[in-house]
XYZ file of C-alpha atoms in Angstrom:
548
model
C 54.425 63.154 168.453
C 56.339 66.481 168.088
C 54.523 69.724 168.856
C 53.947 71.888 165.791
C 56.314 74.855 165.648
C 54.744 78.261 166.391
C 56.098 80.935 164.039
C 55.727 84.700 164.382
C 56.433 87.351 161.747
C 58.188 90.615 162.516
C 58.068 93.347 159.855
C 60.547 96.213 159.583
C 59.093 98.810 157.196
C 61.985 101.258 156.902
C 62.774 104.216 154.672
C 64.403 102.208 151.905
C 62.856 98.725 152.170
C 60.675 96.243 154.016
C 62.187 93.240 155.772
C 60.087 90.458 157.286
C 61.530 87.788 159.576
C 60.006 84.417 160.374
C 60.954 83.476 163.939
C 60.350 80.436 166.126
C 58.230 81.932 168.898
C 59.623 79.594 171.544
C 63.359 79.734 170.838
C 63.823 82.963 168.893
C 65.497 81.065 166.052
C 65.566 83.177 162.895
C 64.116 80.901 160.218
C 64.112 83.207 157.202
C 64.157 86.837 156.029
C 62.116 88.274 153.154
C 62.922 91.627 151.550
C 61.389 94.129 149.131
C 62.541 97.670 148.223
C 60.779 101.039 148.533
C 61.020 104.099 146.331
C 61.789 107.495 147.885
C 61.214 110.568 145.724
C 61.766 114.296 146.114
C 64.369 117.036 145.921
C 65.057 120.401 147.591
C 64.218 118.953 150.995
C 61.219 116.847 149.906
C 61.217 113.145 150.773
C 58.072 111.153 149.952
C 56.955 107.555 149.414
C 53.723 105.918 148.280
C 52.194 103.976 151.207
C 50.656 101.544 148.725
C 54.210 100.530 147.837
C 54.867 99.811 151.533
C 51.889 97.450 151.556
C 53.019 95.697 148.380
C 56.521 95.364 149.824
C 55.127 93.959 153.086
C 53.146 91.316 151.193
C 56.177 90.359 149.104
C 58.523 90.207 152.099
C 56.152 88.212 154.328
C 55.379 85.678 151.594
C 59.110 85.245 150.930
C 59.896 84.779 154.637
C 57.218 82.119 155.128
C 58.231 80.335 151.932
C 61.942 80.336 152.759
C 61.304 79.258 156.351
C 59.853 76.037 154.968
C 56.922 76.076 157.374
C 53.222 75.663 156.545
C 51.173 78.850 156.551
C 49.147 77.401 159.401
C 52.233 77.509 161.648
C 52.191 81.320 161.637
C 50.423 82.542 164.770
C 51.226 86.251 164.997
C 52.524 89.297 163.166
C 53.605 92.826 164.145
C 54.868 95.816 162.185
C 57.631 98.220 163.183
C 57.816 101.257 160.923
C 59.897 104.331 160.196
C 58.860 107.046 162.618
C 57.233 110.455 162.105
C 55.962 109.944 158.555
C 52.621 111.579 157.755
C 50.113 109.274 156.035
C 46.848 110.985 155.087
C 43.858 108.819 154.256
C 40.668 109.607 152.380
C 37.184 108.386 153.156
C 38.025 105.044 151.504
C 40.940 104.610 153.952
C 43.422 104.798 151.076
C 46.228 107.395 150.900
C 45.292 110.776 149.443
C 48.905 111.580 148.532
C 52.428 110.186 149.031
C 53.519 110.117 152.658
C 55.786 112.874 153.948
C 58.779 111.025 155.417
C 60.738 111.702 158.598
C 63.663 113.197 156.629
C 61.510 115.643 154.641
C 62.810 119.034 155.803
C 60.282 121.300 154.034
C 58.362 121.662 157.293
C 61.235 123.401 159.117
C 59.462 126.806 159.137
C 56.303 125.206 160.512
C 58.352 123.437 163.208
C 60.013 126.682 164.256
C 56.642 128.443 164.436
C 55.152 125.649 166.530
C 58.164 125.584 168.869
C 57.650 129.286 169.605
C 54.025 128.743 170.570
C 52.356 126.943 173.477
C 54.783 128.545 175.928
C 57.980 127.899 173.970
C 60.413 124.950 173.927
C 60.309 124.345 177.688
C 56.546 123.871 177.586
C 56.836 121.423 174.687
C 59.444 119.419 176.615
C 57.190 119.259 179.650
C 54.098 118.241 177.711
C 55.448 115.978 174.971
C 59.114 115.317 175.808
C 60.245 116.875 172.505
C 60.554 120.291 170.894
C 59.088 120.400 167.361
C 61.636 120.018 164.560
C 61.110 119.401 160.857
C 61.009 115.610 161.268
C 58.073 115.577 163.684
C 54.628 114.698 162.375
C 52.962 117.809 163.794
C 55.224 120.024 161.689
C 54.438 117.985 158.579
C 50.709 118.272 159.213
C 51.111 122.042 159.518
C 53.038 122.095 156.233
C 50.216 120.186 154.530
C 47.582 122.552 155.891
C 49.503 125.579 154.618
C 50.644 124.237 151.240
C 47.834 121.827 150.299
C 44.785 123.119 152.200
C 42.160 121.414 150.019
C 43.838 118.070 150.457
C 44.145 118.626 154.214
C 40.418 119.382 154.401
C 39.648 116.092 152.616
C 41.639 113.984 155.097
C 39.550 111.335 156.881
C 42.422 109.706 158.763
C 45.933 110.625 159.900
C 48.375 107.772 160.472
C 52.017 107.017 161.067
C 53.573 104.495 158.661
C 53.299 101.535 161.024
C 49.738 102.526 161.990
C 48.715 102.454 158.341
C 50.152 98.991 157.762
C 48.587 97.602 160.942
C 45.256 98.992 159.779
C 45.704 97.268 156.418
C 46.258 94.004 158.296
C 43.348 94.295 160.718
C 40.956 97.013 159.556
C 41.463 98.673 162.967
C 43.006 102.125 163.434
C 45.469 101.772 166.310
C 48.928 102.939 167.315
C 51.144 102.487 170.377
C 52.711 104.942 172.871
C 56.203 104.546 171.384
C 55.434 105.613 167.826
C 52.759 108.098 168.946
C 55.352 109.880 171.104
C 57.132 110.987 167.918
C 54.225 113.092 166.657
C 54.508 116.064 169.058
C 50.755 115.880 169.679
C 50.973 112.958 172.105
C 51.288 114.185 175.699
C 53.404 112.038 177.985
C 52.466 110.973 181.464
C 48.782 111.907 181.200
C 46.092 109.376 182.020
C 42.850 108.931 180.158
C 41.868 111.609 177.670
C 41.781 111.213 173.925
C 44.583 108.653 173.833
C 42.535 106.088 175.726
C 39.526 106.468 173.472
C 38.674 103.637 171.161
C 40.728 100.964 172.942
C 37.724 98.928 174.010
C 38.169 95.327 172.926
C 41.936 95.563 172.508
C 43.960 93.185 174.622
C 47.445 93.837 175.932
C 50.125 91.175 176.322
C 48.646 89.972 179.603
C 45.370 89.069 177.912
C 43.137 92.046 178.659
C 43.048 95.752 179.324
C 41.948 95.272 182.963
C 41.553 99.017 183.396
C 45.029 99.790 182.078
C 45.451 102.840 179.890
C 48.238 103.961 177.620
C 51.203 105.776 179.188
C 50.015 109.079 177.732
C 47.304 110.646 175.617
C 46.782 112.961 172.699
C 47.046 116.533 173.950
C 43.774 118.379 173.124
C 45.390 121.812 173.242
C 48.121 120.800 170.788
C 45.578 119.183 168.476
C 43.604 122.422 168.554
C 46.795 124.386 167.859
C 47.467 122.385 164.682
C 43.795 122.174 163.683
C 43.597 118.392 163.915
C 40.350 116.653 164.861
C 41.190 113.815 167.305
C 38.602 111.665 165.511
C 41.070 111.458 162.610
C 43.687 109.738 164.787
C 44.045 106.054 165.723
C 43.405 104.775 169.218
C 46.503 104.391 171.406
C 46.940 100.821 172.651
C 48.629 100.187 176.019
C 51.771 98.865 174.311
C 53.247 97.432 171.163
C 52.435 93.863 172.200
C 48.748 94.662 172.629
C 46.584 92.210 170.702
C 44.664 94.325 168.180
C 42.793 91.552 166.384
C 43.367 89.081 163.574
C 43.910 89.388 159.828
C 41.074 90.648 157.675
C 39.967 88.308 154.879
C 41.655 90.560 152.300
C 44.938 90.699 154.237
C 44.918 86.948 154.869
C 44.437 86.286 151.165
C 47.181 88.739 150.176
C 49.664 87.216 152.619
C 48.639 83.605 152.087
C 48.095 83.182 155.824
C 45.164 82.018 157.988
C 42.681 84.633 159.187
C 43.427 83.461 162.739
C 46.895 85.081 162.748
C 47.042 87.501 165.706
C 48.125 91.080 164.932
C 49.930 93.137 167.576
C 49.729 96.925 167.769
C 53.392 97.200 166.713
C 55.560 100.293 167.171
C 58.183 102.584 165.665
C 61.461 101.222 164.367
C 63.619 102.627 167.167
C 61.288 101.222 169.813
C 61.347 97.812 168.124
C 65.154 97.902 167.974
C 65.182 98.513 171.734
C 62.969 95.457 172.226
C 65.222 93.412 169.955
C 68.215 94.391 172.075
C 66.468 93.438 175.305
C 66.165 97.051 176.495
C 63.259 97.907 178.762
C 61.652 97.303 182.099
C 62.157 93.535 181.930
C 65.705 93.861 180.589
C 68.513 96.404 180.365
C 67.963 99.976 181.507
C 70.258 102.977 180.949
C 72.471 101.112 178.450
C 73.139 103.325 175.392
C 72.741 102.214 171.785
C 74.211 103.740 168.629
C 72.375 102.863 165.427
C 74.054 103.557 162.082
C 71.563 103.528 159.212
C 70.023 106.059 156.843
C 69.842 108.130 160.012
C 72.188 107.896 162.966
C 70.594 107.504 166.362
C 71.630 107.144 169.976
C 69.069 105.976 172.521
C 68.508 104.074 175.766
C 65.570 102.694 177.702
C 65.234 104.378 181.080
C 62.780 104.980 183.890
C 63.911 108.624 184.071
C 61.693 111.194 182.406
C 63.973 113.024 179.955
C 63.768 116.759 179.267
C 66.550 117.821 176.904
C 65.840 120.040 173.866
C 68.548 118.204 171.922
C 66.804 114.852 172.348
C 63.445 113.415 171.393
C 61.753 112.351 174.618
C 60.113 109.252 173.173
C 58.188 106.615 175.053
C 59.364 103.032 174.770
C 56.691 100.558 173.760
C 56.697 98.827 177.179
C 55.975 101.826 179.427
C 59.556 103.002 180.036
C 61.065 106.061 178.345
C 63.290 106.024 175.253
C 65.170 109.347 174.930
C 66.775 109.531 171.500
C 69.124 111.751 169.568
C 68.800 111.482 165.780
C 70.892 112.742 162.881
C 69.709 112.852 159.276
C 73.060 112.093 157.650
C 74.744 108.796 158.332
C 75.519 105.813 156.100
C 73.912 107.118 152.894
C 75.713 110.446 153.215
C 79.080 108.746 153.674
C 78.372 106.398 150.764
C 77.643 109.471 148.653
C 81.096 110.831 149.468
C 82.631 107.479 148.517
C 80.843 107.660 145.160
C 81.970 111.263 144.526
C 85.556 110.267 145.301
C 85.428 107.091 143.200
C 86.254 104.928 146.227
C 84.838 101.851 147.883
C 83.245 102.633 151.228
C 86.017 100.704 153.041
C 88.828 102.648 151.325
C 88.871 105.345 154.007
C 91.749 106.527 156.164
C 91.442 108.963 159.102
C 90.801 112.535 158.024
C 93.912 113.780 159.787
C 95.988 110.775 158.816
C 98.050 112.574 156.152
C 98.582 115.651 158.256
C 96.004 117.625 156.306
C 93.461 117.924 159.078
C 90.489 117.405 156.765
C 87.053 117.913 158.297
C 83.798 116.908 156.629
C 80.368 117.779 157.963
C 78.284 115.545 155.654
C 74.991 117.388 156.122
C 73.714 116.623 152.622
C 70.057 116.454 153.722
C 70.188 119.342 156.146
C 70.524 118.194 159.743
C 68.229 117.461 162.664
C 70.830 117.158 165.456
C 72.158 119.809 165.566
C 68.985 121.520 164.329
C 70.209 122.819 160.960
C 67.442 121.773 158.545
C 68.782 123.828 155.617
C 72.482 123.092 156.057
C 74.632 121.814 153.201
C 77.636 119.528 153.336
C 80.925 121.178 154.230
C 84.519 120.103 153.472
C 87.459 122.040 154.900
C 91.201 121.569 155.348
C 91.990 120.377 151.802
C 95.611 120.676 150.554
C 97.339 119.763 147.297
C 98.608 116.585 148.902
C 95.317 115.510 150.455
C 94.581 111.853 149.790
C 90.959 111.205 148.715
C 90.897 108.388 151.268
C 91.423 110.984 153.987
C 88.417 112.944 152.730
C 86.318 109.784 152.903
C 87.689 109.044 156.364
C 86.738 112.562 157.425
C 83.187 111.970 156.156
C 82.973 108.927 158.439
C 84.353 110.971 161.321
C 81.944 113.852 160.755
C 78.929 111.550 160.652
C 80.059 109.555 163.708
C 80.915 112.741 165.634
C 77.446 114.120 165.000
C 75.818 110.974 166.416
C 78.189 110.630 169.379
C 77.861 114.308 170.252
C 74.364 113.506 171.526
C 75.619 110.665 173.737
C 76.486 112.767 176.797
C 73.084 114.467 176.580
C 71.449 111.047 176.397
C 73.287 109.744 179.450
C 72.447 112.883 181.416
C 68.799 112.497 180.409
C 68.922 109.031 181.970
C 70.094 110.633 185.231
C 73.692 109.481 184.781
C 77.027 111.294 184.973
C 78.704 110.704 181.579
C 82.168 111.101 183.152
C 81.618 108.612 185.980
C 83.869 105.554 185.507
C 81.037 103.024 185.685
C 79.074 105.022 183.090
C 82.097 105.704 180.881
C 82.939 102.004 180.819
C 79.385 100.938 179.981
C 79.572 99.535 176.443
C 77.799 101.061 173.484
C 75.631 98.645 171.573
C 76.349 99.282 167.908
C 73.593 98.318 165.474
C 72.296 99.153 162.005
C 73.831 98.604 158.589
C 76.936 100.590 159.529
C 77.718 98.154 162.350
C 78.566 95.581 159.671
C 81.332 97.797 158.262
C 84.880 97.737 159.595
C 85.446 101.473 159.065
C 82.221 102.485 160.769
C 82.973 100.263 163.764
C 86.527 101.497 164.182
C 85.541 105.156 163.730
C 82.877 104.948 166.447
C 85.262 103.051 168.703
C 88.040 105.640 168.220
C 85.846 108.735 168.646
C 83.813 107.398 171.584
C 86.658 105.833 173.578
C 84.150 103.279 174.835
C 83.864 99.496 174.565
C 81.410 98.282 171.944
C 79.002 95.382 171.757
C 78.151 94.438 168.179
C 75.116 92.100 168.342
C 75.315 89.047 166.116
C 71.689 89.478 165.041
C 71.368 91.773 162.032
C 67.598 92.367 161.851
C 66.997 93.775 165.318
C 64.029 95.974 164.349
C 62.237 93.036 162.718
C 63.223 90.713 165.590
C 61.817 93.229 168.069
C 58.585 93.298 166.055
C 58.519 89.489 166.112
C 58.786 89.592 169.905
C 55.814 91.979 170.007
C 53.879 89.494 167.885
C 54.850 86.653 170.206
C 53.783 88.747 173.196
C 50.380 89.347 171.617
C 49.987 85.608 171.029
C 51.277 84.266 174.352
C 50.968 87.116 176.845
C 54.738 87.122 177.516
C 56.694 90.350 177.995
C 58.451 90.988 174.647
C 61.625 92.359 176.276
C 61.843 89.262 178.479
C 61.401 87.172 175.340
C 64.271 88.781 173.427
C 66.468 88.534 176.522
C 65.787 84.804 176.582
C 66.265 84.590 172.808
C 69.659 86.306 173.145
C 69.094 88.581 170.153
C 71.054 91.445 171.746
C 74.225 89.469 172.447
C 77.350 89.619 170.317
C 81.028 90.427 169.990
C 82.566 92.717 172.620
C 85.255 95.114 171.396
C 87.392 96.636 174.205
C 87.763 100.391 174.465
C 90.618 102.276 172.798
C 91.871 105.702 173.759
C 89.549 108.417 172.549
C 90.891 110.448 169.607
C 90.602 113.848 171.274
C 92.521 115.625 168.511
C 90.037 114.616 165.821
C 87.067 115.240 168.109
C 88.211 118.760 168.940
C 89.048 119.540 165.297
C 85.533 118.620 164.146
C 83.925 120.445 167.083
C 85.895 123.580 166.268
C 84.829 123.582 162.627
C 81.172 122.979 163.517
C 81.241 125.846 165.990
C 82.931 128.221 163.546
C 80.677 127.269 160.639
C 77.436 127.767 162.547
C 75.482 129.794 161.665
C 77.422 131.460 158.844
C 77.823 128.408 156.587
C 75.369 125.879 157.974
C 72.148 127.842 158.423
C 71.030 128.474 154.849
C 67.505 129.851 154.917
C 64.586 128.510 152.935
C 64.582 131.728 150.902
C 68.266 131.310 149.971
C 67.664 127.755 148.821
C 64.684 128.833 146.738
C 66.677 131.687 145.159
C 69.543 129.469 144.081
C 71.679 129.666 147.223
C 73.380 126.641 148.705
C 71.098 123.717 148.036
C 70.469 120.728 150.219
C 73.059 118.589 148.465
C 75.802 121.122 147.715
C 79.272 120.640 149.208
C 80.971 123.825 150.385
C 84.786 123.921 150.374
C 86.491 126.507 152.566
C 89.858 126.988 154.227
C 90.116 125.926 157.867
C 92.219 128.937 158.832
C 89.587 131.385 157.637
C 86.968 129.592 159.699
C 89.128 129.665 162.796
C 89.628 133.394 162.320
C 85.816 133.864 162.150
């Protein structure tokens, strides 16, 4: 008599949508994917979403995945959520959101981030204590913004959560996070033992079946919490890892999802940490292998045992106890698609920005920028001539976005303790993931500007697959990175290296250097008084920039 299939659900709650995958826990076979959209609102730097919509989308996506997988609800044994990082969810006494969540790409908190970075001993002290220097995306800066702009609402807060924390709490009724997502708050101190971060973990089980005296890889930093006026009692407990078994579904969650109450819920993690798991990156898999992710944001990251300390990188924790240094840009696929729309072109209609001899450069910083830290920057187009082909402008938008992501790559490799110029490091392939990895122009642009071989994994839902592996780890006790390695979710087509396009690289670098700070550092006051807004495109002549 055949053994009943064990199915786990991995949820990717991203900026724009929720995706849920149903996966065979033994083989890693992707059985079905359910999807539901989110709404993002805001202008002039604001980016917000209603967390209740995330929950509704999760329910819709999970139900669709189970239905389309053609398996009985009783076959589902575990679930885990991976969520967009940094978002600030504030809960009232009823554990429901008091206001829309402030999202990672909300840049209104840039002044608060700058003020925080100057305190506590300055950027070097922040790097030592948290691995990251506060920028507008970090949760601590958003909490400060809320305290200053909505003080009555801040005083009424009974719980502070990250997006994935909130959804896990809706599933289980338990307030818990993991080291990976917590490391993106700037109030989680790395490397410490015990302290506030270990509080409240009694009864939680990690992927080996029990805590057995283990604590999380870090803890909430009491001095930073005091600095931002945040009571640690408002925060979730920090589980040892993303595959920690938190509990099972509440009756309400089980009814909403149409699943048994016995379904095990893992602690889950942030989306970048889950993508690393999906790729087989971590202590039980690949270390020091860089990844480029092309989505709403562009990111470059790697799992490493080195402890990173670079102000241009976020010194995140991975969800399995290793480190996950990461460089993140705000403007990637959506920004380039916006240029395609403005030009009346399909996104694949691009040609290289210098292809017609015009030397067009586009810095597509339509939402400000995080890396480099230019939160109030606007988009910039330079080098236009009468004969410029619109396809070259679109190609330059691709190049500008890819350049901005790849610019962080050498910093990332150095943070891993590697020499970026060493032949064995230079020839190490980039793993290219995210929605952009499905596009021919994105792939070829990254290949040409990096000069490195690429691996394009066949699996498309790596964040959700990584979350599914966390769920399977919570159910079985297996290491989730070892599981995805066995599942083969990180394998795919290998594209050999081509010669790096140094001319284009240097042209973009020169424009960025000349335009900063004069054209790319618009202040908050200038924006508020009708100066260059967050979505304006500035057109200037390249020669005038070069002359200063």
